[in-house]
mmCIF file of N, CA, C and O in Angstrom:
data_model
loop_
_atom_site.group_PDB
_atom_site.id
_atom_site.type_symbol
_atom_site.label_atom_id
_atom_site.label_comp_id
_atom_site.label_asym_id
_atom_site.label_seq_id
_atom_site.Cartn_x
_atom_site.Cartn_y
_atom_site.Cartn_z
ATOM 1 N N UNK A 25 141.334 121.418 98.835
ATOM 2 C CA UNK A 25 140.461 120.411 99.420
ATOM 3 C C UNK A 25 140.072 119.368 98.374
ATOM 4 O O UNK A 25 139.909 118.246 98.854
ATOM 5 N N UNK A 26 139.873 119.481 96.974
ATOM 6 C CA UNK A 26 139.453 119.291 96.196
ATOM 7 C C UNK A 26 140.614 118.076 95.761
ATOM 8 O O UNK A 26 140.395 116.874 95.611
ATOM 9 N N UNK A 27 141.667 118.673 95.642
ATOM 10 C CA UNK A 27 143.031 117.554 95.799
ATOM 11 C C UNK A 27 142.972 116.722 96.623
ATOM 12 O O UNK A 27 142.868 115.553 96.252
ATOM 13 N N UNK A 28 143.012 116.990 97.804
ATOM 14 C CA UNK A 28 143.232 116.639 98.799
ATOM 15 C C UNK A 28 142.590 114.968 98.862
ATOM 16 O O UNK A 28 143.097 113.918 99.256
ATOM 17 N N UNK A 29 140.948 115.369 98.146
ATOM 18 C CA UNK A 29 139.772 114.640 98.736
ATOM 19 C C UNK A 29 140.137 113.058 97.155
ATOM 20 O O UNK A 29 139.876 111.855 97.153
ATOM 21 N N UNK A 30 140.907 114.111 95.949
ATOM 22 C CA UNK A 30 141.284 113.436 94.574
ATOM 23 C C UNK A 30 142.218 112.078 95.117
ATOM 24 O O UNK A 30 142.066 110.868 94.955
ATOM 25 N N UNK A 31 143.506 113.094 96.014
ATOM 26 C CA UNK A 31 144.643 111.596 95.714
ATOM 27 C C UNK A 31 144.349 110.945 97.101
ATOM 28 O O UNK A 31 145.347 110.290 97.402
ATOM 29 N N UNK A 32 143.351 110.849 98.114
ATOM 30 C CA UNK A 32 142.828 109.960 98.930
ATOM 31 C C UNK A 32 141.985 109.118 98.122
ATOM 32 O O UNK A 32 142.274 107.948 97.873
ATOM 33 N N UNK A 33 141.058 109.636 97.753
ATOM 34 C CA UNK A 33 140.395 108.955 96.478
ATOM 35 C C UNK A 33 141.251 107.659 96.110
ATOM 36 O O UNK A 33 140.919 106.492 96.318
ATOM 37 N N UNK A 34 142.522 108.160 95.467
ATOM 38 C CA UNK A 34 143.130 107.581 94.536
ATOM 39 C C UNK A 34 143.951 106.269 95.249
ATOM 40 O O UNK A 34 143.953 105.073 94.957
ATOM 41 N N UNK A 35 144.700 107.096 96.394
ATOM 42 C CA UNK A 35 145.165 106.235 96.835
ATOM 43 C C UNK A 35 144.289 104.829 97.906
ATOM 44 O O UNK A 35 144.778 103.823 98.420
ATOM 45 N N UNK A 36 142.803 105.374 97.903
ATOM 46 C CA UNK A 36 141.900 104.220 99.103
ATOM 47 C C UNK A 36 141.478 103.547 97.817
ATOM 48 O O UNK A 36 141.001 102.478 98.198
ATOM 49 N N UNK A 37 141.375 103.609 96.154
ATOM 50 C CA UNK A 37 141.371 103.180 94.905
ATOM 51 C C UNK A 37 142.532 101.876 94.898
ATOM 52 O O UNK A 37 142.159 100.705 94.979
ATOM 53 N N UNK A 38 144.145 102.308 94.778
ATOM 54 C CA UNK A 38 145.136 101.740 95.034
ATOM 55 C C UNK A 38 144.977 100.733 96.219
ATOM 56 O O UNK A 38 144.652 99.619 95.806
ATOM 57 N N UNK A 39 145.073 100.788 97.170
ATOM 58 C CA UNK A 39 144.995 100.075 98.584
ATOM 59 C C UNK A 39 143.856 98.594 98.218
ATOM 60 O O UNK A 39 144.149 97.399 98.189
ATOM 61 N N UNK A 40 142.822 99.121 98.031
ATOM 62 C CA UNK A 40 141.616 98.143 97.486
ATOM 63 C C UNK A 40 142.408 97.426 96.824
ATOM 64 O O UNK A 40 142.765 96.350 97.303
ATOM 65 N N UNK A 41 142.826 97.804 95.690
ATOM 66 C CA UNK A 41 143.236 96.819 94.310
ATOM 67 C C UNK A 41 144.304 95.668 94.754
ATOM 68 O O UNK A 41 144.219 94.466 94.498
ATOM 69 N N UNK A 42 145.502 96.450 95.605
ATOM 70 C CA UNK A 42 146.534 95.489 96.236
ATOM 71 C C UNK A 42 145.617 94.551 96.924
ATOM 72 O O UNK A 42 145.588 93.434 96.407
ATOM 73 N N UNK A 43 144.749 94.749 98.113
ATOM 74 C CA UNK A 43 144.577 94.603 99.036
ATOM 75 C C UNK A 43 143.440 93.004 98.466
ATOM 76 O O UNK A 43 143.408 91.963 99.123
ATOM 77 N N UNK A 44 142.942 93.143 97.649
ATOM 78 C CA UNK A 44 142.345 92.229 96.856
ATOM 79 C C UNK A 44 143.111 91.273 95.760
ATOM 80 O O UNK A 44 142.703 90.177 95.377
ATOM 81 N N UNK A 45 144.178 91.864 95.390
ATOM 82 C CA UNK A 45 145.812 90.985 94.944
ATOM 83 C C UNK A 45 145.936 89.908 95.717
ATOM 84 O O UNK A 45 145.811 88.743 95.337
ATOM 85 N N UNK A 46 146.282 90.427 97.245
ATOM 86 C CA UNK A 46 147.036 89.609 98.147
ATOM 87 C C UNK A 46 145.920 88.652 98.400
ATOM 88 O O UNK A 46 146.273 87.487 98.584
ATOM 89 N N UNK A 47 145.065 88.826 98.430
ATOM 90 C CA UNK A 47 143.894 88.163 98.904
ATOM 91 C C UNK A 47 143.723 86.909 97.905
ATOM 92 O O UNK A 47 143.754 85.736 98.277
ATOM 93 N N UNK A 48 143.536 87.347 96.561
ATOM 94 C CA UNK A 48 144.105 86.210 95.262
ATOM 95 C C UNK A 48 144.986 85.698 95.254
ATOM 96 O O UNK A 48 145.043 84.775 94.441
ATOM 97 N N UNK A 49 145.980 85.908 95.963
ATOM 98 C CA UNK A 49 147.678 85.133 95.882
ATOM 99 C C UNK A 49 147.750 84.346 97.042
ATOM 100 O O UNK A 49 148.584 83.446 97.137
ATOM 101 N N UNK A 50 146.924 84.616 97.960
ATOM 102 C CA UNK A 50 147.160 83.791 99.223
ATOM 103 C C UNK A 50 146.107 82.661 98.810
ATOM 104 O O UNK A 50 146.457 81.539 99.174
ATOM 105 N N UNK A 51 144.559 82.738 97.942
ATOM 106 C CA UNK A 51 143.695 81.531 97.852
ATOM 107 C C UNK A 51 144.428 80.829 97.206
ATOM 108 O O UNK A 51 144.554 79.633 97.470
ATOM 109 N N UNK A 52 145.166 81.514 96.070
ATOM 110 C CA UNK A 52 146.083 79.900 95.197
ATOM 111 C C UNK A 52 147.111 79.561 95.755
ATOM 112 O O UNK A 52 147.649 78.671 95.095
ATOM 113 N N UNK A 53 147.927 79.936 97.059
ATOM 114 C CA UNK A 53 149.012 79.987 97.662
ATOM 115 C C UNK A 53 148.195 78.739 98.154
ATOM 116 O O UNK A 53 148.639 77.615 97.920
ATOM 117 N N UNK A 54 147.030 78.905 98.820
ATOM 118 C CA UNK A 54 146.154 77.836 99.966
ATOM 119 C C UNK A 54 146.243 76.168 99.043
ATOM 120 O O UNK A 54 146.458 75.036 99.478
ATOM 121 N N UNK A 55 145.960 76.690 97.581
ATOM 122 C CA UNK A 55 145.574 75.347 96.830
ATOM 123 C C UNK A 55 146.883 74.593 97.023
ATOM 124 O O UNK A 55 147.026 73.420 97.367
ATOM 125 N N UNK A 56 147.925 75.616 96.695
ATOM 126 C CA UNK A 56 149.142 75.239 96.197
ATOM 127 C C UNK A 56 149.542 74.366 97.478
ATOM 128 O O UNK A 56 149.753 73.161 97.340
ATOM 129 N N UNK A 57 149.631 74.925 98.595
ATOM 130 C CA UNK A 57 150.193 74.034 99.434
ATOM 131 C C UNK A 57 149.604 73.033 100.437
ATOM 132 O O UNK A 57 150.113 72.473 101.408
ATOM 133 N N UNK A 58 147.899 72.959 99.697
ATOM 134 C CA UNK A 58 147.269 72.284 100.509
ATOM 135 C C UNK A 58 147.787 70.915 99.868
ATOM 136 O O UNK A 58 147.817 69.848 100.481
ATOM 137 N N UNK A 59 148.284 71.144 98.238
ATOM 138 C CA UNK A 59 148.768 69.991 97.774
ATOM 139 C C UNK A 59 149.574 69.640 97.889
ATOM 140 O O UNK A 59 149.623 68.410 97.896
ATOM 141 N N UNK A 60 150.909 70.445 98.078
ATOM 142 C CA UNK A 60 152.012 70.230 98.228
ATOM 143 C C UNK A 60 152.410 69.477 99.613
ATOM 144 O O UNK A 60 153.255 68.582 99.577
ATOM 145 N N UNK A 61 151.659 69.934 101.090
ATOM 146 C CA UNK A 61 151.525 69.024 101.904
ATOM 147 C C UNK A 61 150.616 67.787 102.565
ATOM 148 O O UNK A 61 150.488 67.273 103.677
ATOM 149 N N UNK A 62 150.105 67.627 101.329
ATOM 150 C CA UNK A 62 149.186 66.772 101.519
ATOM 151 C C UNK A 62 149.730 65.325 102.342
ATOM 152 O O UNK A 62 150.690 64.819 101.761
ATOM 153 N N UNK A 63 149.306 64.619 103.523
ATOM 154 C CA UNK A 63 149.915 63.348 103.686
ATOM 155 C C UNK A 63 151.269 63.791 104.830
ATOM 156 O O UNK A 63 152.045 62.884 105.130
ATOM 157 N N UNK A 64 151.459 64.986 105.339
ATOM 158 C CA UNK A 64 152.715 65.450 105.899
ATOM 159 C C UNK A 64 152.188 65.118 107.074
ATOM 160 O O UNK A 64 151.029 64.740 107.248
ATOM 161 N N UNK A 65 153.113 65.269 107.984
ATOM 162 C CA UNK A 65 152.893 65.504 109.383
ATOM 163 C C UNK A 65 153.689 66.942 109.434
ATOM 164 O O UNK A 65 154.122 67.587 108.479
ATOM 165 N N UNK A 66 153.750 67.257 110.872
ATOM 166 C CA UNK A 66 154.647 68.196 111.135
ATOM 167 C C UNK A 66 155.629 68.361 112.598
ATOM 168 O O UNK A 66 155.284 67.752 113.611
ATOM 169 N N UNK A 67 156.601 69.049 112.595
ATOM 170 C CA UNK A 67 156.897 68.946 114.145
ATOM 171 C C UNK A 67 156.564 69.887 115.126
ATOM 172 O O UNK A 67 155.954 70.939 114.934
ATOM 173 N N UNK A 68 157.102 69.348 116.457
ATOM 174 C CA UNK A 68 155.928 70.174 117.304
ATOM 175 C C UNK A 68 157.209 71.026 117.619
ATOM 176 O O UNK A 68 158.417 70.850 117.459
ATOM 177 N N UNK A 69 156.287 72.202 118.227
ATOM 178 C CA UNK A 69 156.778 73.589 118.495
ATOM 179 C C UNK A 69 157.512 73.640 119.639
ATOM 180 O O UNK A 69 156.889 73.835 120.683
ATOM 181 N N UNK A 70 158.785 73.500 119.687
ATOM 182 C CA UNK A 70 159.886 73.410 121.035
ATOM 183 C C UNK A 70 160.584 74.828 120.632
ATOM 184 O O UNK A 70 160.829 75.283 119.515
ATOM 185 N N UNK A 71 160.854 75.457 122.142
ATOM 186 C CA UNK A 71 161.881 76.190 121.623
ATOM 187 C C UNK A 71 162.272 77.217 120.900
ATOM 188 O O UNK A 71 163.362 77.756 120.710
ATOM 189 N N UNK A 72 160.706 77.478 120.362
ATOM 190 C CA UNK A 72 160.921 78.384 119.502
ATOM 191 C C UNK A 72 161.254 78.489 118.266
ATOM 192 O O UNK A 72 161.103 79.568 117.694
ATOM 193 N N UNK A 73 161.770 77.391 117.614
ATOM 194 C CA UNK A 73 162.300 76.767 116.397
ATOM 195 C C UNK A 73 160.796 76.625 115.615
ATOM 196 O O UNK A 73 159.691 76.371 116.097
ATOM 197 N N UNK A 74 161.139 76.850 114.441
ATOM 198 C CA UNK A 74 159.952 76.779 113.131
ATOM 199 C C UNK A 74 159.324 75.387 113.400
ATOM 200 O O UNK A 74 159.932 74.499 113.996
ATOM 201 N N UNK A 75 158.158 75.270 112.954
ATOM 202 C CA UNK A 75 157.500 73.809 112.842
ATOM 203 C C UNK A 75 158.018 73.840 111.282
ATOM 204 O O UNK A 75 158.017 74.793 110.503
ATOM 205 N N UNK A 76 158.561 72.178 111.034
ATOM 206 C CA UNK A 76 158.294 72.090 109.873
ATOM 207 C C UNK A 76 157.756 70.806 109.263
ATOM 208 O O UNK A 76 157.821 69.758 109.905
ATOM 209 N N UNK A 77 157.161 70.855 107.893
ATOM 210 C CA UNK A 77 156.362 69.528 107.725
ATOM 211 C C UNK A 77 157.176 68.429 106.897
ATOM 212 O O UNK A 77 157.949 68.908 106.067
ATOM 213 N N UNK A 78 157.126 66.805 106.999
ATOM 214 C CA UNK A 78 157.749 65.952 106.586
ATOM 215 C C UNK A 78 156.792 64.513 106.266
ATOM 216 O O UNK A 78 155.823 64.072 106.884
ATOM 217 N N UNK A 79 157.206 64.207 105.543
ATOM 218 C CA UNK A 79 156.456 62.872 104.999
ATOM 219 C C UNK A 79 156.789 61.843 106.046
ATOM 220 O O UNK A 79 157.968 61.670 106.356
ATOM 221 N N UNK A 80 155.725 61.078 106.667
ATOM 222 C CA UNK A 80 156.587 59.970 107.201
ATOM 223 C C UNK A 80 156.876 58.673 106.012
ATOM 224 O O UNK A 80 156.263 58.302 105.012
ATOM 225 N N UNK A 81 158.204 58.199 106.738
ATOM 226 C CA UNK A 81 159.046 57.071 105.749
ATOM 227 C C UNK A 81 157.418 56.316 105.475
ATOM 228 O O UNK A 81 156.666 56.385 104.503
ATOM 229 N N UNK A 82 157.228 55.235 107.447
ATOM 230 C CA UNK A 82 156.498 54.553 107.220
ATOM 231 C C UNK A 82 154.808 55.329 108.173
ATOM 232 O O UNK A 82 154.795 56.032 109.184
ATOM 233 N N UNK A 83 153.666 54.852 107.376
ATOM 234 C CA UNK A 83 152.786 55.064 108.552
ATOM 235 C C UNK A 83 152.242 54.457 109.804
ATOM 236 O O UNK A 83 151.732 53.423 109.372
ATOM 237 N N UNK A 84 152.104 54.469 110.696
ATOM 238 C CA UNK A 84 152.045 54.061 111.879
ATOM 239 C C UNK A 84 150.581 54.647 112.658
ATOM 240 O O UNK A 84 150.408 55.825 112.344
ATOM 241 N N UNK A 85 149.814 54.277 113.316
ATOM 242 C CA UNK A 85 148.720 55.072 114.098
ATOM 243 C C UNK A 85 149.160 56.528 114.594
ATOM 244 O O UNK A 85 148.481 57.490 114.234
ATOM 245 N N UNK A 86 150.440 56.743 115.529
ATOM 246 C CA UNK A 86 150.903 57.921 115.713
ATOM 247 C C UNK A 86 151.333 59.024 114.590
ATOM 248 O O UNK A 86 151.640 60.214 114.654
ATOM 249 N N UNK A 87 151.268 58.506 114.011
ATOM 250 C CA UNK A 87 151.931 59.108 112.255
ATOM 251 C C UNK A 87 150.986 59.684 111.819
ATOM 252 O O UNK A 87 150.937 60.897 111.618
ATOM 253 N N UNK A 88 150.254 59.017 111.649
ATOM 254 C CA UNK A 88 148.484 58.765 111.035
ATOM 255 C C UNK A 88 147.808 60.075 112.329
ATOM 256 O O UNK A 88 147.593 61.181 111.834
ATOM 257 N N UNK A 89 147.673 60.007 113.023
ATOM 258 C CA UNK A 89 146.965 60.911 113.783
ATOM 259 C C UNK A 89 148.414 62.522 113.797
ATOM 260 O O UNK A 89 148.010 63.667 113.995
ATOM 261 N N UNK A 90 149.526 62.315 113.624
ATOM 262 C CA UNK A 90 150.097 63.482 113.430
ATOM 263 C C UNK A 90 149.631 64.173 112.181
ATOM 264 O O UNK A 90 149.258 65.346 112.211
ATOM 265 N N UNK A 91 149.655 63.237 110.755
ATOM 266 C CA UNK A 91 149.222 64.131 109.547
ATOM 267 C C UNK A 91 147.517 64.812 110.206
ATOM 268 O O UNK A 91 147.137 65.903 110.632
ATOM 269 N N UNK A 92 147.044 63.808 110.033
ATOM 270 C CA UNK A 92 145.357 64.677 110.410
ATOM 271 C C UNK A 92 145.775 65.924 111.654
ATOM 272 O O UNK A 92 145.168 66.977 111.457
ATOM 273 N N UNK A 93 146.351 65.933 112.407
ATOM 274 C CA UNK A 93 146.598 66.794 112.899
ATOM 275 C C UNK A 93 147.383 68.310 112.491
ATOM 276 O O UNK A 93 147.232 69.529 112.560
ATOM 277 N N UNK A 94 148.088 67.510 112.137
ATOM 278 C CA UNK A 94 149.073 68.756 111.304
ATOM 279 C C UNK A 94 147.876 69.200 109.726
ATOM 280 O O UNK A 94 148.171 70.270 109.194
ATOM 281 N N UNK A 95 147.267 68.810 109.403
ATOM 282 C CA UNK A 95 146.285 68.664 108.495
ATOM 283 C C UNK A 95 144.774 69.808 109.097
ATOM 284 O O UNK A 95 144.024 70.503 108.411
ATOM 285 N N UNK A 96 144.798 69.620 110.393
ATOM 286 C CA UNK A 96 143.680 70.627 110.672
ATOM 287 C C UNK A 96 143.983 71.663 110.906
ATOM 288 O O UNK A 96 143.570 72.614 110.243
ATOM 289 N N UNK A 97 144.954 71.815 112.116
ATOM 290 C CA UNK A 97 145.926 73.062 111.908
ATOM 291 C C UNK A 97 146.191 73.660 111.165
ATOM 292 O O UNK A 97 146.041 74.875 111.289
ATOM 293 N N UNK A 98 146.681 73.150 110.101
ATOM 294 C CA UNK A 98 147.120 74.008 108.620
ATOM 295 C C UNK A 98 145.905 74.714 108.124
ATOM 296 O O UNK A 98 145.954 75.937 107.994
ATOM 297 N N UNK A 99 144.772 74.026 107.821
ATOM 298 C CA UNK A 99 143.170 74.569 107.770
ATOM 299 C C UNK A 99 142.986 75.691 108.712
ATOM 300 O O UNK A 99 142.660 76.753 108.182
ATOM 301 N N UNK A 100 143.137 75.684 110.125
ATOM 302 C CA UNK A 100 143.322 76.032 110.895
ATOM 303 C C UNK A 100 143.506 77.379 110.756
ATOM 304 O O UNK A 100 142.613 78.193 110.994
ATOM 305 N N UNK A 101 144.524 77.647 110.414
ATOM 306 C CA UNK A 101 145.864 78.348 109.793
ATOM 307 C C UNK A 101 145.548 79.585 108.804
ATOM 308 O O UNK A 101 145.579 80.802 108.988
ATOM 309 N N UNK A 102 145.264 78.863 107.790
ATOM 310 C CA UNK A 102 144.541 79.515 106.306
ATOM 311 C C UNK A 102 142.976 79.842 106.309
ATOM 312 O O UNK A 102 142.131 80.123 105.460
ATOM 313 N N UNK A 103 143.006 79.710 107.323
ATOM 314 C CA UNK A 103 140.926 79.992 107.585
ATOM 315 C C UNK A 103 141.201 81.478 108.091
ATOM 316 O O UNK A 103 140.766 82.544 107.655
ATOM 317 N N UNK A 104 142.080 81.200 109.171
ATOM 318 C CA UNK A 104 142.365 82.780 110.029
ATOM 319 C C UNK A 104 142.834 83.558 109.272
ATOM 320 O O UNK A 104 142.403 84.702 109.419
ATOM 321 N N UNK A 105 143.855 83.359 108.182
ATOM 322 C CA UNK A 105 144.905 84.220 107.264
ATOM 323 C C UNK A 105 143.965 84.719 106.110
ATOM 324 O O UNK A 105 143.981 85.873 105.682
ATOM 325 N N UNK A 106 143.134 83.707 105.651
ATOM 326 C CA UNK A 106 142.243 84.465 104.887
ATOM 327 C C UNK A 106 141.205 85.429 105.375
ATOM 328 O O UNK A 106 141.103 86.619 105.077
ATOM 329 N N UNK A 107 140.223 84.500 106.414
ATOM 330 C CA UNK A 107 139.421 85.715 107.027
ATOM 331 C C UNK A 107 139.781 86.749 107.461
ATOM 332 O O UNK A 107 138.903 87.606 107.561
ATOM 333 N N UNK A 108 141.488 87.196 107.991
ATOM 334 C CA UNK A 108 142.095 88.685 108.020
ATOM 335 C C UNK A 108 142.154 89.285 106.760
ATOM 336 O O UNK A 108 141.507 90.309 106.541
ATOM 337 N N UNK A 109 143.043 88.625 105.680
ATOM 338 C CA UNK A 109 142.646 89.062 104.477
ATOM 339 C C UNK A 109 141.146 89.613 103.691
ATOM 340 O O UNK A 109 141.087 90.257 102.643
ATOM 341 N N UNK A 110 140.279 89.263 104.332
ATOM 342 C CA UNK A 110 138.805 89.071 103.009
ATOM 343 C C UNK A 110 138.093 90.177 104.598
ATOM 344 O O UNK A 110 136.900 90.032 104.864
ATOM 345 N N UNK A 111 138.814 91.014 105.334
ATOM 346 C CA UNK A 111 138.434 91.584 106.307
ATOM 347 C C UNK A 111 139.133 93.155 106.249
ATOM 348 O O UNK A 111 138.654 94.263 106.490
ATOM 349 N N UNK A 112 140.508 92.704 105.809
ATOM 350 C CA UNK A 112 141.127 93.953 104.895
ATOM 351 C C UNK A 112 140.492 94.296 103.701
ATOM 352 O O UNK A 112 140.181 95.481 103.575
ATOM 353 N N UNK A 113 140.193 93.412 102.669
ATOM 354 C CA UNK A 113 139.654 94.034 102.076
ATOM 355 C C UNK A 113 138.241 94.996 101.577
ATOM 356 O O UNK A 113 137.970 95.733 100.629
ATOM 357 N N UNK A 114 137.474 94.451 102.955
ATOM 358 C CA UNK A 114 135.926 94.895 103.533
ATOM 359 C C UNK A 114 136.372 96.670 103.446
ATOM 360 O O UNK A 114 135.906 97.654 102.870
ATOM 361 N N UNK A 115 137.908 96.311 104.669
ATOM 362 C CA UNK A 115 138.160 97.685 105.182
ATOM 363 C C UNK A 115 138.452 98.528 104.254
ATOM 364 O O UNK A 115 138.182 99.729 104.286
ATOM 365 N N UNK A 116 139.148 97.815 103.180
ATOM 366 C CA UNK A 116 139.583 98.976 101.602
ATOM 367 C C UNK A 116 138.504 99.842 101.307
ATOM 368 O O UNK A 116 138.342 101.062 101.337
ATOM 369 N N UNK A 117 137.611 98.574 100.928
ATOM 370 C CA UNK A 117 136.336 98.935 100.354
ATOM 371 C C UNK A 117 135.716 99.998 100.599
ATOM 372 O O UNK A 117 135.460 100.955 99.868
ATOM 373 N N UNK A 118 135.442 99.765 101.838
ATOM 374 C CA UNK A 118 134.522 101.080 102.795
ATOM 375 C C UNK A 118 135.466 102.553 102.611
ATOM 376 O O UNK A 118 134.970 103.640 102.316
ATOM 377 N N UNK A 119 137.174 102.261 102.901
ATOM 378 C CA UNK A 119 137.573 103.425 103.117
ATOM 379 C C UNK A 119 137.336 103.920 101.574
ATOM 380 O O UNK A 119 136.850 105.041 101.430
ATOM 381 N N UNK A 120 137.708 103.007 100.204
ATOM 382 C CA UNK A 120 137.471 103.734 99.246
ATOM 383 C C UNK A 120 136.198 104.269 98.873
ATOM 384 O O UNK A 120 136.116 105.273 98.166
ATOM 385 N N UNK A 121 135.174 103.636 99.321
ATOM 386 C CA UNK A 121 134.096 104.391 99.316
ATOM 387 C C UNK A 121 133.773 105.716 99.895
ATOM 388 O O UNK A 121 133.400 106.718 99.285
ATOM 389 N N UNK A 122 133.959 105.577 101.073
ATOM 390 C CA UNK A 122 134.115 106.945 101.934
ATOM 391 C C UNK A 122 134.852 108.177 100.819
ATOM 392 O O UNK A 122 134.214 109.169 100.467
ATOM 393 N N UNK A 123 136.264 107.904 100.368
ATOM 394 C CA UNK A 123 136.563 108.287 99.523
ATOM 395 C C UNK A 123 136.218 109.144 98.386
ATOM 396 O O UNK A 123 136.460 110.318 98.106
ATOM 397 N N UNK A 124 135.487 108.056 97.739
ATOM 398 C CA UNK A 124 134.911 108.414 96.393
ATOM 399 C C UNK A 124 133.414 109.412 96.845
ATOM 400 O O UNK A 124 132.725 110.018 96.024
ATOM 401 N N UNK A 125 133.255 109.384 97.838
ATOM 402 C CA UNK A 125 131.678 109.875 98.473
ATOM 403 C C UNK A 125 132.473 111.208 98.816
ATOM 404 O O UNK A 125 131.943 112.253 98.439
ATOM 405 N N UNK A 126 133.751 111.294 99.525
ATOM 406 C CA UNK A 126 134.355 113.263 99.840
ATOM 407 C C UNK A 126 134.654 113.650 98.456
ATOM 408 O O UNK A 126 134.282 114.682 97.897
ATOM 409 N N UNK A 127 135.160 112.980 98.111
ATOM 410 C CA UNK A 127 135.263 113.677 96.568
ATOM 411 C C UNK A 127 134.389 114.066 95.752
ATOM 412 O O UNK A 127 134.683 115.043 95.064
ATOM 413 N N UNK A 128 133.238 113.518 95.597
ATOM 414 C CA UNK A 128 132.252 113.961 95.071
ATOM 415 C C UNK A 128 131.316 115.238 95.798
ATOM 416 O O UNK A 128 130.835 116.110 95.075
ATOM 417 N N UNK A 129 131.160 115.251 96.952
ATOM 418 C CA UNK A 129 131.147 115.744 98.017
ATOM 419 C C UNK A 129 131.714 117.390 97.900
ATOM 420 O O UNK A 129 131.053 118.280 98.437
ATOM 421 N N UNK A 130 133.106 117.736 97.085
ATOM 422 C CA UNK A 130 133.999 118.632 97.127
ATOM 423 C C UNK A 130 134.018 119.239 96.057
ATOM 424 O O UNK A 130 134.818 120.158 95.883
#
């Protein structure tokens, strides 16, 4: 039991640590490509085919309201992906706690 209660321990220890990794790699992932598409528009979703984002040549009002659009969305986007992320890691937390509380417990 005593094991048992050790490499749960260990492994709700492990899980946390990743789980707070990904969570760091996706905020600078956010910087990275908030810059990288800065000024883009994007295309719209037909078909099933990927959206993908492109500079327009020239800007135009329709252009202009596609970037801000494609621009909130993307926000949009990375608001939800993080708040799942920073929601996993709530869940680490607790389970490693729980954790560290049977083990001591045993």
């Amino acid at each position: 039991a005593v094991q048992r209660a050790r490499d749960r321990a260990r492994t709700a220890e492990i899980d946390l640590k990743v789980a707070e990794k990904e969570l760091e790699v996706k905020l600078a992932d956010r910087v990275e490509r908030t810059a990288r598409y800065a000024g883009c528009a994007r295309t719209s979703a037909t078909c099933g085919r990927p959206r993908v984002f492109y500079k327009p040549k020239t800007h135009t009002s329709d252009t202009s309201a596609a970037v801000e659009t494609a621009a909130k969305e993307t926000e949009e986007e990375w608001n939800t992906t993080v708040a799942n992320s920073e929601e996993k890691v709530e869940r680490m937390r607790r389970t490693s706690e729980e954790a560290t509380r049977e083990l001591e417990e045993a």
